[in-house]
XYZ file of C-alpha atoms in Angstrom:
667
model
C -0.317 -8.881 21.523
C -0.961 -12.091 19.570
C 1.289 -12.247 16.456
C -1.693 -12.974 14.192
C -3.463 -9.828 15.380
C -0.310 -7.805 14.747
C -0.370 -9.160 11.192
C -4.004 -8.072 10.824
C -3.159 -4.570 12.058
C -0.120 -4.227 9.790
C -2.134 -5.470 6.790
C -4.915 -2.989 7.514
C -2.428 -0.127 7.883
C -0.840 -1.024 4.534
C -4.166 -1.159 2.677
C -5.482 2.044 4.310
C -2.247 3.936 3.582
C -2.386 2.724 -0.025
C -5.910 4.147 -0.193
C -4.718 7.496 1.186
C -1.926 7.645 -1.410
C -4.379 6.745 -4.188
C -6.744 9.537 -3.110
C -3.804 11.962 -3.013
C -2.770 11.045 -6.560
C -6.323 11.238 -7.921
C -6.702 14.777 -6.568
C -3.863 15.975 -8.819
C -4.792 17.840 -12.046
C -5.011 15.775 -15.256
C -3.909 18.408 -17.744
C -5.464 19.374 -21.051
C -8.385 17.698 -22.771
C -5.983 16.116 -25.274
C -3.868 14.640 -22.466
C -6.977 13.233 -20.805
C -8.166 11.730 -24.098
C -4.859 9.878 -24.580
C -4.864 8.713 -20.967
C -8.427 7.464 -21.304
C -7.468 5.355 -24.338
C -4.647 3.771 -22.308
C -7.002 3.165 -19.359
C -9.638 1.502 -21.520
C -7.098 -0.707 -23.301
C -5.423 -1.801 -20.061
C -8.638 -2.650 -18.259
C -10.124 -4.375 -21.308
C -7.105 -6.672 -21.483
C -7.062 -7.394 -17.762
C -10.794 -8.159 -17.744
C -10.437 -10.617 -20.650
C -7.402 -12.259 -19.084
C -9.092 -12.837 -15.743
C -12.278 -14.121 -17.394
C -10.160 -16.711 -19.188
C -8.203 -17.609 -16.048
C -11.464 -17.919 -14.100
C -12.434 -20.932 -16.233
C -9.201 -22.733 -15.289
C -9.577 -21.633 -11.667
C -13.067 -23.116 -11.343
C -11.924 -26.456 -12.808
C -8.855 -26.614 -10.542
C -10.904 -25.619 -7.474
C -13.312 -28.497 -8.125
C -10.404 -30.932 -8.540
C -8.860 -29.736 -5.265
C -12.224 -29.989 -3.493
C -12.752 -33.633 -4.443
C -9.112 -34.810 -4.587
C -7.731 -33.014 -1.499
C -10.241 -31.237 0.759
C -12.567 -28.231 1.016
C -10.137 -25.905 2.881
C -7.538 -26.340 0.119
C -10.127 -25.505 -2.552
C -11.398 -22.493 -0.596
C -7.837 -21.285 -0.042
C -7.098 -21.679 -3.746
C -10.047 -19.475 -4.709
C -9.160 -16.877 -2.060
C -5.521 -16.784 -3.209
C -6.528 -16.368 -6.842
C -8.956 -13.550 -6.021
C -6.417 -11.769 -3.791
C -3.720 -11.914 -6.460
C -6.114 -10.677 -9.139
C -7.278 -7.874 -6.836
C -3.702 -6.722 -6.250
C -3.243 -6.531 -10.036
C -6.469 -4.576 -10.505
C -5.623 -2.040 -7.804
C -2.146 -1.442 -9.185
C -3.371 -1.175 -12.768
C -6.190 1.222 -11.907
C -3.974 3.729 -10.160
C -1.080 3.374 -12.614
C -3.183 4.282 -15.664
C -4.461 7.349 -13.797
C -1.165 8.461 -12.284
C 0.535 8.624 -15.700
C -1.329 11.682 -17.024
C -1.079 13.385 -13.635
C 2.694 12.818 -13.636
C 2.943 14.428 -17.075
C 0.939 17.419 -15.847
C 3.014 17.639 -12.644
C 6.183 17.748 -14.760
C 5.139 21.269 -15.803
C 5.923 22.298 -12.200
C 9.299 20.586 -12.125
C 11.069 17.301 -11.423
C 10.206 17.099 -7.720
C 6.433 17.281 -8.246
C 6.501 14.735 -11.069
C 8.605 12.295 -9.020
C 6.230 12.632 -6.070
C 3.140 11.779 -8.131
C 4.818 8.873 -9.938
C 6.258 7.310 -6.778
C 3.026 7.644 -4.818
C 1.175 5.977 -7.689
C 3.692 3.121 -7.591
C 3.485 2.889 -3.795
C -0.245 2.156 -4.054
C 0.615 -1.055 -5.904
C 3.469 -1.942 -3.541
C 1.530 -1.488 -0.327
C -1.559 -3.212 -1.745
C 0.560 -6.239 -2.683
C 2.067 -6.748 0.780
C -1.105 -5.747 2.624
C -3.327 -8.203 0.775
C -0.645 -10.914 0.878
C -0.093 -10.734 4.633
C -3.827 -10.397 5.279
C -4.623 -13.564 3.306
C -1.891 -15.667 4.918
C -2.645 -14.521 8.473
C -6.425 -14.894 8.027
C -6.156 -18.517 6.866
C -3.674 -19.310 9.622
C -6.043 -17.766 12.185
C -8.961 -19.878 10.897
C -7.155 -23.232 10.575
C -4.182 -22.874 12.916
C -2.045 -25.043 10.625
C 0.296 -23.772 7.847
C -0.398 -26.945 5.832
C -3.980 -25.731 5.377
C -2.752 -22.515 3.714
C -1.173 -24.330 0.751
C -4.327 -23.887 -1.335
C -4.119 -20.103 -0.873
C -0.571 -20.246 -2.152
C -1.553 -22.270 -5.217
C -4.263 -19.730 -6.119
C -1.709 -16.921 -6.021
C 0.761 -18.969 -8.051
C -1.717 -19.730 -10.818
C -2.741 -16.067 -11.234
C 0.912 -15.046 -11.121
C 1.822 -17.498 -13.873
C -0.997 -16.421 -16.182
C -0.374 -12.741 -15.444
C 3.358 -12.995 -16.024
C 3.035 -14.916 -19.292
C -0.058 -13.177 -20.678
C 0.936 -9.648 -19.679
C 4.493 -10.269 -20.882
C 3.303 -11.410 -24.308
C 1.015 -8.378 -24.570
C 3.543 -5.740 -23.607
C 6.412 -7.027 -25.714
C 4.422 -7.842 -28.844
C 3.140 -4.254 -28.864
C 6.569 -2.799 -28.059
C 8.447 -4.844 -30.666
C 5.864 -4.150 -33.366
C 5.837 -0.423 -32.621
C 9.652 -0.180 -32.655
C 10.340 -2.233 -35.760
C 8.007 -0.284 -38.016
C 7.899 3.092 -36.247
C 11.564 3.591 -35.362
C 13.444 1.411 -37.820
C 11.296 1.616 -40.962
C 9.440 4.940 -40.657
C 12.129 6.751 -38.664
C 9.662 8.371 -36.256
C 10.335 8.871 -32.518
C 9.134 6.592 -29.752
C 5.605 7.467 -28.555
C 4.900 9.360 -31.783
C 1.091 9.671 -32.193
C 1.458 8.742 -35.871
C 2.429 5.182 -34.881
C -0.718 2.975 -34.899
C 0.797 0.720 -32.185
C 1.612 3.545 -29.763
C -1.475 3.125 -27.544
C -1.021 -0.659 -27.409
C 2.620 -0.057 -26.432
C 1.627 2.279 -23.588
C -1.066 -0.137 -22.428
C 1.552 -2.882 -22.420
C 3.813 -0.951 -20.046
C 1.065 -1.099 -17.430
C -0.084 -4.688 -17.894
C 3.512 -5.916 -17.872
C 5.088 -3.972 -15.019
C 2.039 -3.286 -12.822
C -0.373 -6.188 -13.195
C 2.338 -8.717 -14.143
C 5.025 -7.728 -11.645
C 2.430 -7.014 -8.952
C 0.985 -10.533 -9.242
C 4.498 -12.012 -9.401
C 5.790 -10.388 -6.231
C 2.442 -10.770 -4.461
C 2.810 -14.500 -4.967
C 6.535 -14.582 -4.115
C 5.911 -12.626 -0.913
C 3.053 -14.824 0.306
C 4.643 -18.087 -0.879
C 7.852 -17.364 1.026
C 5.921 -16.546 4.206
C 3.945 -19.779 3.929
C 7.035 -21.868 3.140
C 8.808 -20.575 6.257
C 5.694 -21.200 8.351
C 5.470 -24.737 6.956
C 9.073 -25.499 7.825
C 8.426 -24.111 11.301
C 5.489 -26.500 11.642
C 6.845 -29.613 9.882
C 10.506 -29.511 10.885
C 10.783 -27.271 13.972
C 7.428 -28.590 15.285
C 6.618 -25.523 17.390
C 3.925 -22.884 16.876
C 6.286 -20.018 17.642
C 8.344 -20.862 14.536
C 5.213 -20.674 12.396
C 4.319 -17.271 13.870
C 7.818 -15.753 13.595
C 7.602 -15.160 9.788
C 4.235 -13.413 10.264
C 5.791 -11.101 12.844
C 8.712 -10.290 10.535
C 6.307 -9.508 7.702
C 4.235 -7.273 9.978
C 7.077 -5.062 11.183
C 8.511 -4.854 7.655
C 5.205 -3.517 6.294
C 5.247 -0.747 8.888
C 8.884 -0.059 7.941
C 7.915 0.195 4.248
C 5.124 2.667 5.043
C 7.605 4.825 6.951
C 10.134 4.384 4.151
C 7.857 6.132 1.650
C 8.402 9.415 3.535
C 12.143 9.240 2.782
C 11.656 9.366 -1.006
C 12.388 12.970 -1.872
C 14.861 14.798 -4.085
C 17.882 16.427 -2.499
C 19.921 19.301 -3.811
C 21.656 16.974 -6.271
C 18.325 16.201 -8.018
C 19.381 12.531 -8.118
C 16.216 10.538 -8.939
C 17.716 7.101 -8.319
C 19.215 8.349 -5.071
C 15.796 9.584 -3.931
C 14.214 6.188 -4.604
C 17.077 4.331 -2.955
C 16.704 6.465 0.180
C 13.245 4.967 0.592
C 14.537 1.436 0.065
C 17.452 1.917 2.485
C 15.182 3.396 5.138
C 12.732 0.506 4.772
C 15.527 -2.042 5.104
C 17.127 -0.342 8.115
C 13.806 0.034 9.957
C 12.959 -3.592 9.127
C 16.258 -4.737 10.653
C 15.440 -2.885 13.892
C 11.982 -4.479 13.898
C 13.459 -7.946 13.304
C 15.691 -7.552 16.345
C 12.800 -6.535 18.580
C 10.551 -9.351 17.296
C 13.251 -11.982 17.801
C 13.897 -10.753 21.333
C 10.151 -10.522 22.112
C 9.513 -14.145 21.054
C 12.549 -15.360 22.999
C 14.234 -16.898 19.949
C 17.970 -17.171 19.422
C 19.770 -14.215 17.891
C 21.053 -16.616 15.237
C 17.684 -16.251 13.505
C 18.023 -12.464 13.612
C 21.437 -12.765 11.960
C 19.892 -14.962 9.261
C 17.360 -12.207 8.643
C 20.157 -9.663 8.304
C 21.818 -11.938 5.741
C 18.551 -11.916 3.774
C 18.521 -8.110 3.786
C 22.177 -8.146 2.742
C 21.375 -10.416 -0.211
C 18.697 -7.911 -1.267
C 21.200 -5.038 -1.247
C 23.791 -7.057 -3.162
C 21.316 -8.218 -5.824
C 20.082 -4.640 -6.343
C 23.617 -3.263 -6.728
C 24.717 -6.066 -9.076
C 21.622 -5.715 -11.252
C 22.065 -1.935 -11.441
C 25.687 -2.419 -12.519
C 24.694 -4.686 -15.401
C 21.678 -2.656 -16.540
C 22.384 1.039 -15.876
C 23.689 3.405 -18.556
C 26.287 4.616 -16.032
C 28.388 1.448 -16.147
C 30.552 -0.535 -18.538
C 28.242 -3.461 -19.518
C 25.529 -1.269 -21.074
C 28.049 1.099 -22.636
C 29.921 -1.851 -24.167
C 26.726 -2.896 -25.963
C 26.202 0.672 -27.190
C 29.780 0.807 -28.435
C 29.372 -2.514 -30.253
C 26.333 -1.078 -32.067
C 28.684 1.035 -34.187
C 29.440 -2.019 -36.303
C 25.850 -3.173 -36.711
C 23.121 -5.354 -35.198
C 25.289 -8.494 -35.224
C 27.938 -7.178 -32.841
C 25.243 -5.537 -30.720
C 23.506 -8.883 -30.232
C 26.759 -10.782 -29.605
C 27.842 -8.289 -26.931
C 24.372 -8.218 -25.391
C 24.305 -12.005 -25.108
C 27.762 -11.939 -23.510
C 26.634 -9.353 -20.942
C 23.524 -11.400 -20.112
C 25.539 -14.586 -19.648
C 28.117 -12.827 -17.490
C 25.390 -11.249 -15.338
C 24.494 -14.664 -13.876
C 27.784 -15.138 -12.017
C 27.663 -12.592 -9.184
C 23.964 -13.036 -8.277
C 24.383 -16.805 -8.048
C 27.484 -16.433 -5.874
C 25.601 -13.998 -3.611
C 22.560 -16.291 -3.341
C 24.769 -19.325 -2.637
C 26.718 -17.382 -0.007
C 23.450 -16.200 1.532
C 22.105 -19.750 1.742
C 25.297 -21.127 3.276
C 25.724 -18.154 5.612
C 22.155 -18.369 6.910
C 22.430 -22.149 7.296
C 25.716 -21.987 9.216
C 24.635 -19.068 11.384
C 21.347 -20.813 12.059
C 23.090 -23.643 13.881
C 20.404 -25.967 15.220
C 17.732 -24.126 13.234
C 19.155 -25.588 9.994
C 17.027 -25.080 6.878
C 14.558 -22.945 8.847
C 17.181 -20.201 9.114
C 17.488 -20.178 5.291
C 13.715 -19.772 5.065
C 13.934 -16.818 7.480
C 16.618 -15.240 5.274
C 14.183 -15.552 2.355
C 11.375 -13.949 4.409
C 13.709 -11.086 5.348
C 14.680 -10.641 1.702
C 10.993 -10.389 0.756
C 10.189 -8.130 3.709
C 10.823 -4.961 1.694
C 8.543 -6.078 -1.147
C 6.204 -3.120 -0.581
C 8.971 -0.608 -1.285
C 10.516 -2.631 -4.123
C 7.176 -2.958 -5.962
C 6.585 0.777 -5.427
C 9.893 1.537 -7.120
C 9.056 -0.897 -9.928
C 5.544 0.431 -10.582
C 6.987 3.942 -10.698
C 8.600 2.825 -13.999
C 5.523 2.308 -16.236
C 3.897 5.442 -14.785
C 6.833 7.603 -15.877
C 7.104 5.744 -19.200
C 3.444 6.494 -19.921
C 3.880 10.076 -18.713
C 6.583 10.546 -21.341
C 4.344 9.036 -24.002
C 1.440 11.313 -23.086
C 3.770 14.341 -23.096
C 5.021 13.394 -26.582
C 1.593 12.637 -28.044
C -0.068 15.734 -26.618
C 2.710 18.047 -27.772
C 3.934 19.304 -24.384
C 7.045 21.475 -24.218
C 10.596 20.191 -24.528
C 11.181 21.105 -20.880
C 8.358 18.816 -19.758
C 9.534 16.030 -22.042
C 13.063 16.352 -20.681
C 11.734 15.836 -17.136
C 9.622 12.806 -18.106
C 12.585 11.372 -20.058
C 14.825 11.675 -16.988
C 12.198 9.967 -14.845
C 11.733 7.243 -17.459
C 15.470 6.583 -17.813
C 15.645 5.801 -14.095
C 12.446 3.744 -14.412
C 14.157 1.411 -16.900
C 16.808 0.620 -14.307
C 14.350 0.260 -11.397
C 12.281 -2.216 -13.420
C 15.404 -4.257 -14.128
C 16.461 -4.115 -10.468
C 13.024 -5.342 -9.380
C 13.203 -8.312 -11.734
C 16.624 -9.216 -10.336
C 15.230 -8.940 -6.821
C 12.232 -11.112 -7.722
C 14.442 -13.816 -9.235
C 16.883 -13.853 -6.321
C 14.097 -14.066 -3.759
C 12.410 -16.807 -5.795
C 15.579 -18.908 -5.536
C 15.655 -18.707 -1.730
C 11.888 -19.188 -1.545
C 12.051 -22.233 -3.828
C 14.611 -23.855 -1.527
C 12.185 -23.407 1.370
C 9.378 -24.866 -0.746
C 11.527 -27.861 -1.664
C 12.365 -28.458 2.009
C 8.634 -28.352 2.788
C 7.960 -30.884 0.019
C 10.533 -33.352 1.356
C 9.222 -32.934 4.920
C 5.620 -33.499 3.805
C 6.411 -36.621 1.750
C 8.546 -38.030 4.568
C 5.427 -38.138 6.747
C 4.075 -40.883 4.441
C 7.229 -42.787 3.567
C 10.971 -42.327 3.895
C 12.597 -40.979 0.742
C 16.233 -40.330 -0.108
C 17.536 -38.082 -2.884
C 20.903 -39.282 -4.139
C 22.861 -38.177 -7.196
C 24.037 -41.767 -7.561
C 20.429 -42.757 -8.313
C 19.987 -42.921 -12.143
C 16.301 -41.990 -11.758
C 17.162 -38.771 -9.928
C 19.851 -37.894 -12.467
C 17.627 -38.581 -15.461
C 14.760 -36.466 -14.177
C 17.215 -33.779 -13.031
C 18.103 -33.287 -16.700
C 14.424 -33.120 -17.641
C 13.846 -30.499 -14.953
C 16.793 -28.505 -16.270
C 15.284 -28.609 -19.753
C 11.796 -27.360 -18.793
C 12.703 -23.660 -18.307
C 14.189 -23.639 -21.819
C 11.085 -25.232 -23.320
C 8.847 -22.854 -21.335
C 10.873 -19.840 -22.509
C 10.679 -21.050 -26.091
C 6.881 -21.019 -25.978
C 6.840 -17.539 -24.438
C 9.367 -16.106 -26.926
C 7.602 -17.671 -29.910
C 4.299 -16.216 -28.733
C 5.807 -12.719 -28.678
C 7.257 -13.265 -32.151
C 3.938 -14.367 -33.618
C 1.991 -11.514 -32.042
C 4.644 -8.949 -33.008
C 4.479 -10.218 -36.611
C 0.763 -9.408 -36.696
C 1.386 -5.939 -35.229
C 4.107 -5.206 -37.793
C 1.793 -6.221 -40.635
C -1.056 -4.106 -39.225
C 1.120 -1.000 -38.746
C 2.512 -1.358 -42.259
C -1.033 -1.720 -43.606
C -2.177 1.459 -41.904
C 0.827 3.428 -43.126
C 0.106 2.143 -46.625
C -3.676 2.500 -46.747
C -4.554 5.441 -44.486
C -3.326 8.485 -46.354
C -2.139 11.384 -44.240
C -0.879 9.482 -41.156
C 2.722 10.567 -41.628
C 1.674 14.189 -42.221
C -0.500 14.150 -39.108
C -3.693 14.892 -41.028
C -5.224 11.413 -40.486
C -5.627 9.492 -37.221
C -4.306 5.905 -36.982
C -6.644 3.082 -35.959
C -5.112 2.481 -32.519
C -7.833 0.045 -31.467
C -6.862 -2.492 -34.146
C -3.394 -2.987 -32.612
C -4.799 -3.143 -29.072
C -7.225 -5.853 -30.183
C -4.506 -7.888 -31.938
C -2.192 -8.094 -28.905
C -5.102 -8.708 -26.511
C -6.302 -11.735 -28.473
C -2.762 -13.041 -28.985
C -1.829 -12.787 -25.297
C -4.991 -14.564 -24.141
C -4.529 -17.326 -26.697
C -0.807 -17.872 -26.216
C -0.602 -17.932 -22.404
C -2.325 -21.320 -22.069
C 0.405 -23.739 -23.212
C 3.184 -22.436 -20.908
C 0.759 -22.481 -17.961
C -0.304 -26.059 -18.646
C 3.355 -27.102 -18.917
C 3.958 -25.805 -15.384
C 0.877 -27.517 -13.949
C 1.071 -30.905 -15.686
C 4.840 -31.607 -15.495
C 5.163 -32.157 -11.710
C 1.948 -34.187 -11.552
C 3.001 -36.438 -14.429
C 6.488 -37.084 -13.030
C 5.254 -37.485 -9.453
C 2.484 -39.997 -10.141
C 4.310 -41.909 -12.875
C 7.831 -42.043 -11.401
C 7.319 -41.261 -7.709
C 8.358 -38.597 -5.168
C 12.099 -39.176 -5.544
C 11.895 -38.480 -9.284
C 9.734 -35.418 -8.626
C 12.380 -34.108 -6.239
C 14.966 -34.399 -9.000
C 12.673 -32.567 -11.403
C 12.186 -29.679 -8.964
C 15.910 -29.274 -8.318
C 16.610 -29.185 -12.056
C 13.933 -26.536 -12.623
C 15.199 -24.367 -9.754
C 18.828 -24.383 -10.916
C 18.398 -23.867 -14.653
C 15.370 -21.599 -14.181
C 17.320 -19.273 -11.893
C 20.286 -18.988 -14.270
C 18.170 -18.536 -17.390
C 15.952 -15.945 -15.714
C 18.924 -13.822 -14.612
C 20.531 -14.061 -18.042
C 17.353 -13.018 -19.822
C 16.239 -10.201 -17.535
C 19.632 -8.553 -17.016
C 20.706 -9.062 -20.637
C 17.399 -7.737 -21.964
C 17.525 -4.670 -19.734
C 21.128 -3.993 -20.794
C 20.055 -4.068 -24.461
C 17.221 -1.641 -23.692
C 19.424 0.846 -21.862
C 22.146 0.613 -24.512
C 19.537 1.948 -26.931
C 18.615 4.667 -24.429
C 22.304 5.561 -24.004
C 22.656 6.126 -27.744
C 19.427 8.151 -27.812
C 21.006 10.565 -25.335
C 23.371 11.643 -28.123
C 26.157 9.069 -27.851
C 27.548 7.320 -30.959
C 25.471 9.492 -33.292
C 22.243 9.652 -31.290
C 18.777 9.036 -32.723
C 18.374 8.155 -36.417
C 22.018 7.041 -36.623
C 23.132 3.607 -37.809
C 24.269 2.584 -34.296
C 20.795 3.531 -33.038
C 19.140 1.286 -35.622
C 21.431 -1.556 -34.546
C 20.547 -0.897 -30.889
C 16.831 -1.003 -31.706
C 17.327 -4.483 -33.184
C 19.156 -5.593 -30.022
C 16.417 -4.107 -27.857
C 13.850 -5.978 -29.953
C 15.564 -9.260 -29.045
C 15.967 -8.220 -25.415
C 12.362 -7.122 -24.928
C 10.804 -10.605 -24.682
C 13.881 -11.714 -22.726
C 13.430 -9.176 -19.943
C 9.659 -8.730 -19.871
C 8.167 -12.054 -20.964
C 10.198 -15.245 -20.695
C 12.710 -14.199 -18.009
C 10.303 -12.935 -15.323
C 7.795 -15.718 -16.059
C 10.415 -18.287 -15.045
C 9.918 -17.124 -11.425
C 6.326 -18.238 -11.645
C 7.259 -21.516 -13.352
C 9.620 -22.424 -10.495
C 7.134 -21.561 -7.767
C 4.057 -23.080 -9.415
C 5.805 -26.418 -9.934
C 7.052 -26.488 -6.333
C 3.634 -25.494 -5.007
C 1.807 -28.192 -6.980
C 4.340 -30.756 -5.768
C 3.652 -29.691 -2.186
C -0.152 -29.747 -2.556
C -0.095 -33.292 -3.924
C 2.899 -34.426 -1.821
C 0.888 -36.786 0.357
C -0.919 -38.374 -2.619
C 2.313 -38.718 -4.601
C 4.103 -40.242 -1.581
C 1.255 -42.745 -1.141
C 0.447 -43.595 -4.754
C 3.283 -42.234 -6.907
C 5.505 -44.530 -8.950
C 2.996 -46.172 -11.283
C 5.854 -46.995 -13.639
C 8.259 -49.254 -11.762
C 11.915 -48.757 -12.714
C 14.605 -51.228 -11.843
C-alpha cells in the first residue's frame, strides 16, 4: 500500500471514530432543566467568543494569503488558507463537544465515578482524534497533490497563525475571567468557586473551554502537523530521497491507529485511580505506536537506527510527563512546599512559587538535550533527520494527549454546573475528584507541548538552513558579532511577547473586578440569592478584551523575522531564531509548571490542609494562583506558537531572504 493512502485511511478512521464518540456522548442525559440552562449559557458564550475571534483572524488571513499569492506562489497561498481553516475547524469541533459533554458529565456523576470519567474522557477524545485526523489529512493531501514537502509550507503557516491567535486570545479570555472571578468572589466576598452569585462565574466556565479546548487544540494541531512537515522537508532537502519524506507520514498513520486503540484502555480499576486510568490509555498508545514504528521501519527497508530514534522520542514524552506531574501534582513536594509557604502570607507563597517554576526548567531541558544528542548519535549517517524523527515520534501520541487535556475543562465545567445547580455533595465530590486530576493533566499537556515544540523547532531550523543554502552558502558562527547581537535580540523577544500577554490579562481582569464589584454593590439581593447577576456583562467584557489584545503579540511574531531577515540577512535571522528557541523554551516551562504548581497548591489547601477554605493560607494561595493563572494559561503556552510561527515565516521566505536579505550592510 502507498504510504500516502495509508495516511488517508488513518486520518479517515480518526475522524470517523471521533464522530462515533461524539454521538455516544450526545446520547447521554443532560440532567435537570436548571443544569441545561447553565450549560446553554456556557455554550452560547464559548461559541460567541470563538466566532468573533475567527472573524477577526479571517481579516488577517485574507491579507496574508494575498501577500503569499503575489510574493511567493499560488500553492503556498492555497496551503495557507487550507491550514488556517483546518486549524480553526479542529478548535470548533473540540469546543462544540466540550461544552456539551460538561453537563452530561455532571449528570453521569449521579451514577458514580466510572460513568462520569467515561463521558468526560470520550468528550476529550473527540478533540484529540479530530486534531490528529485533520492534521494528518491536510499534510498527506497536499503532499499527494504536489509531491514536494516544500509546497506544504503554506499549510503549515496557516496552522501556525491560527494557533498563535487562538493561544493568545483564548488565554487572555480564560485568565481574565478566572482572575476577576477569584479576586472578588473568593478573596473579597468569601464565596466558593463556581458560586452562582458570582457575576463572572459563566465567563470563567466559558474560559475553561476556550483556553484548554480551542486554544490547546489549535496549539497541538499545529505542533503535530508542523513537526511532520519539518521531518518531511529534511527528508527531501537533506536526505534527498522520497522514502525519507514518506517515513514521517507512515509513523503518524500507525500512531493514530494506536491512539484509537488506546482509548479502550481508559477505564477505572479496583483502586478507583483516575490518573492511573488515563495513563493506561497513554501507555497503551505509546506501546502500540512503538510496535507500529518497528513494522513501518522494516517495511520501508530503513535502518533500525531510525526506529531507535523514534523510541527515544517516545522516551522523552514519558520523561516530560513524569517530570511535569512531579512539579505540578498535589501528591509531591513542590506543590506542597508552596501550600506550606502560604501560612505566612501571599509574599512567601509567591516567592516559593517562583522558585518552583524556575527549578522546573532543569530536568525537562536536560531530557530534551539528551534526547537530541541520543537521537543524533544513534542516527549515525542520518544526522539531523534522526532528531526530526524523534520529534515526530514524540508527537505521535498527540491524539491521546489532547484527549487527556480536553478532559480537564469538561470536568471543571461539570463541577461548576453541579455547584450552580445545587446537586448533592456526593455528586460534587465526584466532580471535584475528576477536576483535581484535570488540573494535573492540563499541566502535563502543556509540558508535553513545550517539549515537543523544542524538538520540532530544531527540525524547522535545520530546514531553514537547508533552504537558504540552496541560494547561497551561509555559516552561523558564534564568533560573528552579527550573530551574537541578534542572538540576544532573539532571546529578548519571548520576554517582550510574554509582557504583552500578561499585561493584557491584567487590564481585562481589572475591568472584570470593577464590574463584579459594581454588581455586588448595585444589584440588591445577589448575596442572598434573591437576585440574578448579569452574567452576560462579564462575558462581553472578556470577549472584547481578548479580541483587542491578541493583535500586538501576533504582529510581533510575524514582523520580527521578516524585519531581521530582509534588513540584516539570513545569518542574522538564524541567530534570532536560535535565541527565540532557547529563551522561549525555558520561559515557557517556568511559566506553565510554576503556574500549575500555584494552582494546585490552592487546591491542596482547599482539601482541608493548612486550615482549608476561608483560612488565611487559602487567601494567600488564591493570590499566588492569580499570578500563576496568566503564567500557565496565557503567556507560557503561547510561547510555543511564537517559536513555531517565527521559524515557519523564516522558512517560507527563506529563498527571498537568501537572495535579497541584508539591505543594511554591516562591516
